[in-house]
Amino acid sequence: MKEQLWSILSAVRQNSPLVHNITNYVVMNNTANALLAAGASPVMAHAHSEVSDMVSIAGALVVNIGTLDEYWVESMKLAVKQANALQKAWVLDPVGAGATSYRNNVLEELLSYRPTVIRGNASEIMALAKFSSNTKGVDSTSLSEEALEAAQQLSETTSAVVCVSGATDYIVNKSNYNALSNGHVLMSRITGMGCTASALVGACCAVSADNAFAATTAAMALMGIAGDIAAEKAPGPGTMQVQFLDALYQLSEYDFRERLKLETNP
Amino acid sequence: MKEQLWSILSAVRQNSPLVHNITNYVVMNNTANALLAAGASPVMAHAHSEVSDMVSIAGALVVNIGTLDEYWVESMKLAVKQANALQKAWVLDPVGAGATSYRNNVLEELLSYRPTVIRGNASEIMALAKFSSNTKGVDSTSLSEEALEAAQQLSETTSAVVCVSGATDYIVNKSNYNALSNGHVLMSRITGMGCTASALVGACCAVSADNAFAATTAAMALMGIAGDIAAEKAPGPGTMQVQFLDALYQLSEYDFRERLKLETNP
Amino acid sequence: MKEQLWSILSAVRQNSPLVHNITNYVVMNNTANALLAAGASPVMAHAHSEVSDMVSIAGALVVNIGTLDEYWVESMKLAVKQANALQKAWVLDPVGAGATSYRNNVLEELLSYRPTVIRGNASEIMALAKFSSNTKGVDSTSLSEEALEAAQQLSETTSAVVCVSGATDYIVNKSNYNALSNGHVLMSRITGMGCTASALVGACCAVSADNAFAATTAAMALMGIAGDIAAEKAPGPGTMQVQFLDALYQLSEYDFRERLKLETNP
């Protein structure tokens, strides 16, 4: 598995896939910089007049609803339709799921276009699971377990790979799941770290179209390990951002293997 | 007073209030990062379809007109109406007041919704004072004094707490005002420092709803002291941004008390 | 020439020209910070209701189509018309030229408003040259030469100063051109470096209205030299961004002269 994950990250560096992001205003800069640091090529485009054309030349699409509005939601729909028509991977980042009924309605509609991967935090994934399935009720003993169960339900209903990120990241694919325990708490004090993760998932999917489960795991491992390395040099969230980009850029295969904390299930 | 100010900043860290920002494209990332570093939770949302719902779950609202347009102005009006309906504090940052008649017209309309706090630089506050009252003419001997008089007039006309930031920050509440002389000139070479200040005012108002005057003073003191600390390590504006976020995150009660340069009047 | 270039950069610091940017969401923050670090004053405004008024008070206009849409294209047209009416310099950054037919159509229309300067990378300039003239066919032996020829054709057709940036930056004005070989490969791993270059061209044009060729050369020299200095301290793209802003701010005349790698032709 370690072998496979590193070879995906390595392919991103070598092939420099074009990743089309329809994302929020807050994080566009971070997202673009993280993709560049990891070796990918970012493009941001949302005009109704060109969004389908841009999907056509991209390796993968990332849709993030953070600062959605009516125009942008239409852009997202045009883009995911085209991604589906061309059988390209697309990643959904359901920022703020559950916060307003508008967000929930938009997400319900986007889910109907069958994302390849869904990545969110625990509360977002739990919100999505709630309205995408008749939740069976959960037997979890902790928030983390509850989120994992929600991710499993959501994966079942949607056939998407579902990633719920947090202190432990779970990557769920029907009956299997991976758990990653890299990363640092300081990452939660920087805006857009989740959005960056979703963008890197897009980059990995672009070079590993047949295996979104491995691609998502590779991207989340890269996030966590770069976070670990950065945190060693960062007394606060300002330095952390800078060191994180450096770590994405510099990460060696040796460090990746040594630091990876991956548990595969079953 | 020192006691009270620190206890407000401490409440932000403990309660992590949700601050809803309708702000400009240039600074959204800085604003979100500064709120996170100070312990608050940022949310950015502007869709007409959800903006009122987002105000409902937020602790305070910050409206910043930096890159306004017709759609966003409507978002702002929907949001401030809801804030007023729910008696939540809202902060107005009148970026570029006086630069175009469109800005002035929008600001005049926003003022009619009675912001809790208005924060701007000297030229913005003077522009607002001019069209919100029959300016009495000023007897000031310096730009700084002139700005203070404008802030006092504006506070009288609007009943808002008015903060005019600069080398000395004035926080005006009817007959009282506080003057803060923390901060460093390098802050003026970083975009969005004023916008960050307004966002932190929002965070402080969210945990100190009954005392917007103290909340605004606390936020401005945090800005200035974090700026002082950062400047000690920063040879230029790039490093300054990074160190500023670290300083917001790390600031201790001891450093806050030792460094605070506050003058209360009367 | 060195003398002249430094005096333009020095005038930016002394006069602090207001540079109006209609640019993309990804880079607005970088652009504003780079302008501030170099001594200029940035303003971002796009509302149809004010965009002409903002051009009127600015020293130069920069139009960047990175995240264009129908509303923003209209803003750009209103702004460039006003720039032309007032004989102010305007800079076109044709981000993603050639990627979609929408971009090409918009660029064709913007070219008809005769930009003072066009700055792009090799593929963008070659795309523009293709649809703005009957390309004569090129005899170039390398991508870099091909780009130079495209820039010369484009300059001839449009009467604009054309800058094609890359490992070597070419600044073309009809029969003359300058070549700059400052800069570092790490700059290509940071989003918005090209956009920053265009904004700095705007700042230099604002203080050197009668000589856009020298102004463009000065701005590109500043970019490259600040990049050289930053790269000496930067192990990765995160640190690079920070050091780059510090270098823009701190650059001395001595360092500028010592480091400049300029070739004038003929």
mmCIF file of C-alpha atoms in Angstrom, chain B residues 65 68 96-110 127-128 131, chain C residues 50:
data_model
loop_
_atom_site.group_PDB
_atom_site.id
_atom_site.type_symbol
_atom_site.label_atom_id
_atom_site.label_comp_id
_atom_site.label_asym_id
_atom_site.label_seq_id
_atom_site.Cartn_x
_atom_site.Cartn_y
_atom_site.Cartn_z
ATOM 1 C CA ILE B 65 -17.608 47.043 1.316
ATOM 2 C CA LEU B 68 -18.759 45.738 -3.357
ATOM 3 C CA GLY B 96 -12.827 53.455 0.384
ATOM 4 C CA ALA B 97 -15.494 55.831 1.728
ATOM 5 C CA GLY B 98 -15.299 59.007 -0.316
ATOM 6 C CA ALA B 99 -13.610 57.386 -3.323
ATOM 7 C CA THR B 100 -16.707 57.092 -5.528
ATOM 8 C CA SER B 101 -20.268 58.301 -5.242
ATOM 9 C CA TYR B 102 -21.491 54.692 -5.467
ATOM 10 C CA ARG B 103 -19.577 53.844 -2.300
ATOM 11 C CA ASN B 104 -20.924 56.901 -0.571
ATOM 12 C CA ASN B 105 -24.506 56.084 -1.508
ATOM 13 C CA VAL B 106 -24.180 52.501 -0.332
ATOM 14 C CA LEU B 107 -22.606 53.638 2.925
ATOM 15 C CA GLU B 108 -25.355 56.164 3.525
ATOM 16 C CA GLU B 109 -27.904 53.378 3.154
ATOM 17 C CA LEU B 110 -25.971 50.976 5.392
ATOM 18 C CA ALA B 127 -15.771 60.997 4.649
ATOM 19 C CA LEU B 128 -18.560 59.260 6.590
ATOM 20 C CA PHE B 131 -22.244 63.023 4.691
ATOM 21 C CA GLU C 50 -18.250 52.712 -9.868
#
